[in-house]
PDB file of C-alpha atoms in Angstrom:
ATOM      1  CA  UNK A   5       3.183  -2.047 -18.947  1.00 94.00           C
ATOM      2  CA  UNK A   6       1.633   0.209 -16.309  1.00 96.00           C
ATOM      3  CA  UNK A   7      -1.334  -1.127 -14.344  1.00 97.00           C
ATOM      4  CA  UNK A   8      -3.354   1.451 -12.395  1.00 97.00           C
ATOM      5  CA  UNK A   9      -4.448   0.694  -8.862  1.00 98.00           C
ATOM      6  CA  UNK A  10      -8.154  -0.281  -8.837  1.00 98.00           C
ATOM      7  CA  UNK A  11      -8.656  -0.046  -5.069  1.00 98.00           C
ATOM      8  CA  UNK A  12      -6.611   1.671  -2.390  1.00 98.00           C
ATOM      9  CA  UNK A  13      -7.084   2.921   1.130  1.00 98.00           C
ATOM     10  CA  UNK A  14      -5.560   2.681   4.573  1.00 98.00           C
ATOM     11  CA  UNK A  15      -6.724   1.450   7.948  1.00 98.00           C
ATOM     12  CA  UNK A  16      -6.014   2.869  11.384  1.00 96.00           C
ATOM     13  CA  UNK A  17      -6.116   1.008  14.697  1.00 95.00           C
ATOM     14  CA  UNK A  18      -7.261   1.720  18.226  1.00 94.00           C
ATOM     15  CA  UNK A  19     -10.089   4.212  18.645  1.00 94.00           C
ATOM     16  CA  UNK A  20     -10.170   4.635  14.834  1.00 96.00           C
ATOM     17  CA  UNK A  21     -10.525   0.911  14.075  1.00 96.00           C
ATOM     18  CA  UNK A  22     -14.040   1.125  12.589  1.00 98.00           C
ATOM     19  CA  UNK A  23     -13.470   4.165  10.341  1.00 98.00           C
ATOM     20  CA  UNK A  24     -13.103   3.737   6.572  1.00 98.00           C
ATOM     21  CA  UNK A  25     -10.661   6.073   4.789  1.00 98.00           C
ATOM     22  CA  UNK A  26     -11.368   5.126   1.160  1.00 96.00           C
ATOM     23  CA  UNK A  27     -12.106   8.636  -0.113  1.00 97.00           C
ATOM     24  CA  UNK A  28      -8.863  10.220   1.098  1.00 97.00           C
ATOM     25  CA  UNK A  29      -6.398  11.643  -1.449  1.00 98.00           C
ATOM     26  CA  UNK A  30      -3.502  10.279   0.630  1.00 97.00           C
ATOM     27  CA  UNK A  31      -2.860   7.249   2.800  1.00 97.00           C
ATOM     28  CA  UNK A  32      -0.610   7.170   5.816  1.00 95.00           C
ATOM     29  CA  UNK A  33       1.487   4.152   6.777  1.00 96.00           C
ATOM     30  CA  UNK A  34       2.962   4.060  10.259  1.00 94.00           C
ATOM     31  CA  UNK A  35       4.082   1.288  12.573  1.00 91.00           C
ATOM     32  CA  UNK A  36       3.118   1.816  16.195  1.00 83.00           C
ATOM     33  CA  UNK A  37       2.978  -1.250  18.405  1.00 74.00           C
ATOM     34  CA  UNK A  38       2.121  -0.009  21.878  1.00 79.00           C
ATOM     35  CA  UNK A  39      -0.600   2.435  20.805  1.00 84.00           C
ATOM     36  CA  UNK A  40      -2.697   1.083  17.951  1.00 87.00           C
ATOM     37  CA  UNK A  41      -4.508   4.425  17.581  1.00 90.00           C
ATOM     38  CA  UNK A  42      -1.381   5.625  15.776  1.00 90.00           C
ATOM     39  CA  UNK A  43      -0.845   2.460  13.689  1.00 92.00           C
ATOM     40  CA  UNK A  44      -1.799   2.712   9.994  1.00 95.00           C
ATOM     41  CA  UNK A  45      -1.464   0.295   7.067  1.00 97.00           C
ATOM     42  CA  UNK A  46      -2.200   0.847   3.390  1.00 98.00           C
ATOM     43  CA  UNK A  47      -3.986  -1.509   1.012  1.00 98.00           C
ATOM     44  CA  UNK A  48      -3.622  -1.699  -2.782  1.00 98.00           C
ATOM     45  CA  UNK A  49      -5.381  -3.874  -5.357  1.00 98.00           C
ATOM     46  CA  UNK A  50      -4.389  -4.320  -9.005  1.00 98.00           C
ATOM     47  CA  UNK A  51      -5.839  -6.372 -11.875  1.00 97.00           C
ATOM     48  CA  UNK A  52      -3.303  -8.092 -14.145  1.00 94.00           C
ATOM     49  CA  UNK A  53      -5.689  -9.612 -16.727  1.00 89.00           C
ATOM     50  CA  UNK A  54      -4.055  -7.563 -19.512  1.00 87.00           C
ATOM     51  CA  UNK A  55      -0.686  -9.253 -18.844  1.00 88.00           C
ATOM     52  CA  UNK A  56      -0.355 -12.217 -21.192  1.00 83.00           C
ATOM     53  CA  UNK A  57       3.273 -13.348 -21.102  1.00 82.00           C
ATOM     54  CA  UNK A  58       6.023 -14.057 -18.583  1.00 88.00           C
ATOM     55  CA  UNK A  59       6.756 -11.240 -16.132  1.00 93.00           C
ATOM     56  CA  UNK A  60      10.427 -10.390 -15.632  1.00 96.00           C
ATOM     57  CA  UNK A  61       9.816  -7.669 -13.037  1.00 97.00           C
ATOM     58  CA  UNK A  62       6.924  -6.078 -11.164  1.00 97.00           C
ATOM     59  CA  UNK A  63       7.272  -2.981  -8.992  1.00 98.00           C
ATOM     60  CA  UNK A  64       4.720  -0.917  -7.113  1.00 98.00           C
ATOM     61  CA  UNK A  65       5.394   2.782  -7.657  1.00 98.00           C
ATOM     62  CA  UNK A  66       4.192   5.011  -4.827  1.00 98.00           C
ATOM     63  CA  UNK A  67       4.421   8.768  -4.530  1.00 98.00           C
ATOM     64  CA  UNK A  68       5.544   9.983  -1.111  1.00 97.00           C
ATOM     65  CA  UNK A  69       3.975  13.360  -0.348  1.00 96.00           C
ATOM     66  CA  UNK A  70       5.750  13.718   2.997  1.00 96.00           C
ATOM     67  CA  UNK A  71       7.020  11.946   6.073  1.00 94.00           C
ATOM     68  CA  UNK A  72       6.077  12.710   9.654  1.00 90.00           C
ATOM     69  CA  UNK A  73       8.117  15.421  11.332  1.00 88.00           C
ATOM     70  CA  UNK A  74       9.559  13.063  13.968  1.00 87.00           C
ATOM     71  CA  UNK A  75      11.492  11.065  11.319  1.00 88.00           C
ATOM     72  CA  UNK A  76      14.231  11.774   8.786  1.00 91.00           C
ATOM     73  CA  UNK A  77      13.367   8.658   6.770  1.00 93.00           C
ATOM     74  CA  UNK A  78      10.665   5.998   6.780  1.00 94.00           C
ATOM     75  CA  UNK A  79      11.315   2.449   5.532  1.00 96.00           C
ATOM     76  CA  UNK A  80       8.230   0.980   3.847  1.00 97.00           C
ATOM     77  CA  UNK A  81       7.510  -2.637   2.847  1.00 97.00           C
ATOM     78  CA  UNK A  82       4.966  -4.339   0.612  1.00 98.00           C
ATOM     79  CA  UNK A  83       3.328  -7.543   1.815  1.00 98.00           C
ATOM     80  CA  UNK A  84       1.546  -9.654  -0.793  1.00 98.00           C
ATOM     81  CA  UNK A  85      -1.769 -10.903   0.585  1.00 97.00           C
ATOM     82  CA  UNK A  86      -3.894 -13.722  -0.797  1.00 96.00           C
ATOM     83  CA  UNK A  87      -7.198 -12.298   0.448  1.00 95.00           C
ATOM     84  CA  UNK A  88      -8.640 -10.280  -2.440  1.00 96.00           C
ATOM     85  CA  UNK A  89     -12.143 -10.037  -0.960  1.00 96.00           C
ATOM     86  CA  UNK A  90     -11.516  -6.765   0.893  1.00 98.00           C
ATOM     87  CA  UNK A  91     -13.427  -3.784  -0.446  1.00 97.00           C
ATOM     88  CA  UNK A  92     -12.069  -0.256  -0.598  1.00 97.00           C
ATOM     89  CA  UNK A  93     -15.460   1.114   0.491  1.00 97.00           C
ATOM     90  CA  UNK A  94     -15.809  -1.050   3.601  1.00 98.00           C
ATOM     91  CA  UNK A  95     -12.352  -2.060   4.877  1.00 98.00           C
ATOM     92  CA  UNK A  96     -11.388  -0.863   8.354  1.00 98.00           C
ATOM     93  CA  UNK A  97      -8.719  -1.893  10.847  1.00 97.00           C
ATOM     94  CA  UNK A  98     -11.362  -4.025  12.589  1.00 97.00           C
ATOM     95  CA  UNK A  99     -12.237  -6.076   9.464  1.00 98.00           C
ATOM     96  CA  UNK A 100      -8.964  -6.012   7.477  1.00 97.00           C
ATOM     97  CA  UNK A 101      -7.457  -9.296   6.235  1.00 97.00           C
ATOM     98  CA  UNK A 102      -5.707 -10.997   9.141  1.00 94.00           C
ATOM     99  CA  UNK A 103      -3.082 -12.973   7.206  1.00 94.00           C
ATOM    100  CA  UNK A 104       0.520 -11.933   7.804  1.00 93.00           C
ATOM    101  CA  UNK A 105       1.280 -11.575   4.095  1.00 95.00           C
ATOM    102  CA  UNK A 106       4.300 -12.482   1.984  1.00 95.00           C
ATOM    103  CA  UNK A 107       7.152 -10.046   2.557  1.00 96.00           C
ATOM    104  CA  UNK A 108       8.173  -8.330  -0.662  1.00 96.00           C
ATOM    105  CA  UNK A 109      10.229  -5.293  -1.594  1.00 95.00           C
ATOM    106  CA  UNK A 110      11.017  -2.345   0.608  1.00 97.00           C
ATOM    107  CA  UNK A 111      12.133   1.216   0.007  1.00 97.00           C
ATOM    108  CA  UNK A 112      12.891   4.243   2.138  1.00 96.00           C
ATOM    109  CA  UNK A 113      10.887   7.451   2.001  1.00 95.00           C
ATOM    110  CA  UNK A 114      12.929  10.543   2.807  1.00 92.00           C
ATOM    111  CA  UNK A 115      12.028  14.124   3.577  1.00 85.00           C
ATOM    112  CA  UNK A 116      11.963  14.864  -0.162  1.00 89.00           C
ATOM    113  CA  UNK A 117       8.678  14.256  -1.987  1.00 94.00           C
ATOM    114  CA  UNK A 118       8.975  11.746  -4.809  1.00 97.00           C
ATOM    115  CA  UNK A 119       8.570   8.155  -5.931  1.00 98.00           C
ATOM    116  CA  UNK A 120       9.580   4.939  -4.207  1.00 98.00           C
ATOM    117  CA  UNK A 121       9.510   1.499  -5.824  1.00 98.00           C
ATOM    118  CA  UNK A 122       8.664  -1.785  -4.085  1.00 98.00           C
ATOM    119  CA  UNK A 123       9.739  -4.946  -5.914  1.00 98.00           C
ATOM    120  CA  UNK A 124       6.870  -7.458  -5.845  1.00 98.00           C
ATOM    121  CA  UNK A 125       8.002  -9.665  -8.762  1.00 97.00           C
ATOM    122  CA  UNK A 126       8.033 -12.983  -6.909  1.00 96.00           C
ATOM    123  CA  UNK A 127       4.545 -12.499  -5.458  1.00 97.00           C
ATOM    124  CA  UNK A 128       3.054 -11.390  -8.795  1.00 96.00           C
ATOM    125  CA  UNK A 129       4.587 -14.412 -10.540  1.00 94.00           C
ATOM    126  CA  UNK A 130       3.258 -16.762  -7.859  1.00 94.00           C
ATOM    127  CA  UNK A 131      -0.356 -15.674  -8.334  1.00 93.00           C
ATOM    128  CA  UNK A 132      -2.705 -17.437 -10.756  1.00 91.00           C
ATOM    129  CA  UNK A 133      -5.504 -14.979  -9.950  1.00 91.00           C
ATOM    130  CA  UNK A 134      -5.782 -11.791 -12.021  1.00 94.00           C
ATOM    131  CA  UNK A 135      -6.362  -9.838  -8.805  1.00 97.00           C
ATOM    132  CA  UNK A 136      -3.334  -8.827  -6.744  1.00 97.00           C
ATOM    133  CA  UNK A 137      -3.607  -7.370  -3.235  1.00 98.00           C
ATOM    134  CA  UNK A 138      -0.890  -5.763  -1.137  1.00 98.00           C
ATOM    135  CA  UNK A 139      -0.609  -4.386   2.370  1.00 98.00           C
ATOM    136  CA  UNK A 140       1.815  -1.446   2.641  1.00 98.00           C
ATOM    137  CA  UNK A 141       3.435  -1.091   6.054  1.00 96.00           C
ATOM    138  CA  UNK A 142       5.960   1.036   7.880  1.00 93.00           C
ATOM    139  CA  UNK A 143       8.923  -0.920   9.207  1.00 90.00           C
ATOM    140  CA  UNK A 144      10.334   1.359  11.943  1.00 85.00           C
ATOM    141  CA  UNK A 145       8.359   2.095  15.085  1.00 81.00           C
ATOM    142  CA  UNK A 146       6.636   5.507  15.193  1.00 83.00           C
ATOM    143  CA  UNK A 147       7.813   6.639  11.748  1.00 87.00           C
ATOM    144  CA  UNK A 148       5.073   7.551   9.279  1.00 93.00           C
ATOM    145  CA  UNK A 149       4.830   8.429   5.602  1.00 96.00           C
ATOM    146  CA  UNK A 150       2.014  10.031   3.604  1.00 97.00           C
ATOM    147  CA  UNK A 151       1.457   8.435   0.181  1.00 98.00           C
ATOM    148  CA  UNK A 152      -0.765   9.558  -2.699  1.00 98.00           C
ATOM    149  CA  UNK A 153      -3.867   7.462  -3.520  1.00 98.00           C
ATOM    150  CA  UNK A 154      -5.914   7.026  -6.698  1.00 98.00           C
ATOM    151  CA  UNK A 155      -8.129   9.868  -5.478  1.00 98.00           C
ATOM    152  CA  UNK A 156      -5.192  12.279  -5.680  1.00 97.00           C
ATOM    153  CA  UNK A 157      -5.859  15.192  -8.058  1.00 97.00           C
ATOM    154  CA  UNK A 158      -2.470  14.705  -9.746  1.00 97.00           C
ATOM    155  CA  UNK A 159      -2.770  11.572 -11.895  1.00 97.00           C
ATOM    156  CA  UNK A 160       1.008  10.991 -12.063  1.00 98.00           C
ATOM    157  CA  UNK A 161       1.135  10.600  -8.252  1.00 98.00           C
ATOM    158  CA  UNK A 162      -1.395   7.740  -8.128  1.00 98.00           C
ATOM    159  CA  UNK A 163      -0.122   4.227  -7.278  1.00 98.00           C
ATOM    160  CA  UNK A 164       0.680   1.931 -10.210  1.00 98.00           C
ATOM    161  CA  UNK A 165       2.143  -1.513 -10.775  1.00 98.00           C
ATOM    162  CA  UNK A 166       4.961  -1.391 -13.326  1.00 97.00           C
ATOM    163  CA  UNK A 167       5.306  -4.675 -15.230  1.00 96.00           C
ATOM    164  CA  UNK A 168       8.225  -5.672 -17.468  1.00 94.00           C
ATOM    165  CA  UNK A 169       7.574  -8.602 -19.741  1.00 86.00           C
ATOM    166  CA  UNK A 170       4.037  -9.872 -20.200  1.00 66.00           C
TER     167      UNK A 170
END
């Protein structure tokens, strides 16, 4: 079963902390600790109400358009978050959910455009709510990746949650 993303965006810190990026066709994820103006985190929300049985696997599929020129690869991780009240239209770095999140799958984006898969099975199975929220983060300092969003003109590049079972 393929569940489309219902909300997605990214947030950026520092001097950009009050800007909303919900209409962008891509989201950038990048870890940058000393200068928050370069730090960016993605957010994804899925609805699993159509899943009726046990789930044997759940993976977020993301399309990597590119990585930043200062990196040869960018490790990316999904964090399951319990706060589903964030809104794509209003979330910013300044008002994003503050919880750390439950560490889930990771994958590495390379210089070649294509898909990566983040295993989120344990988090999906732990949730009784039909709404599932994830924060997508870069793992290595100052390495960024550009990922397609649901606003992307190419439908096959949009984020999805792939469910086996259910």
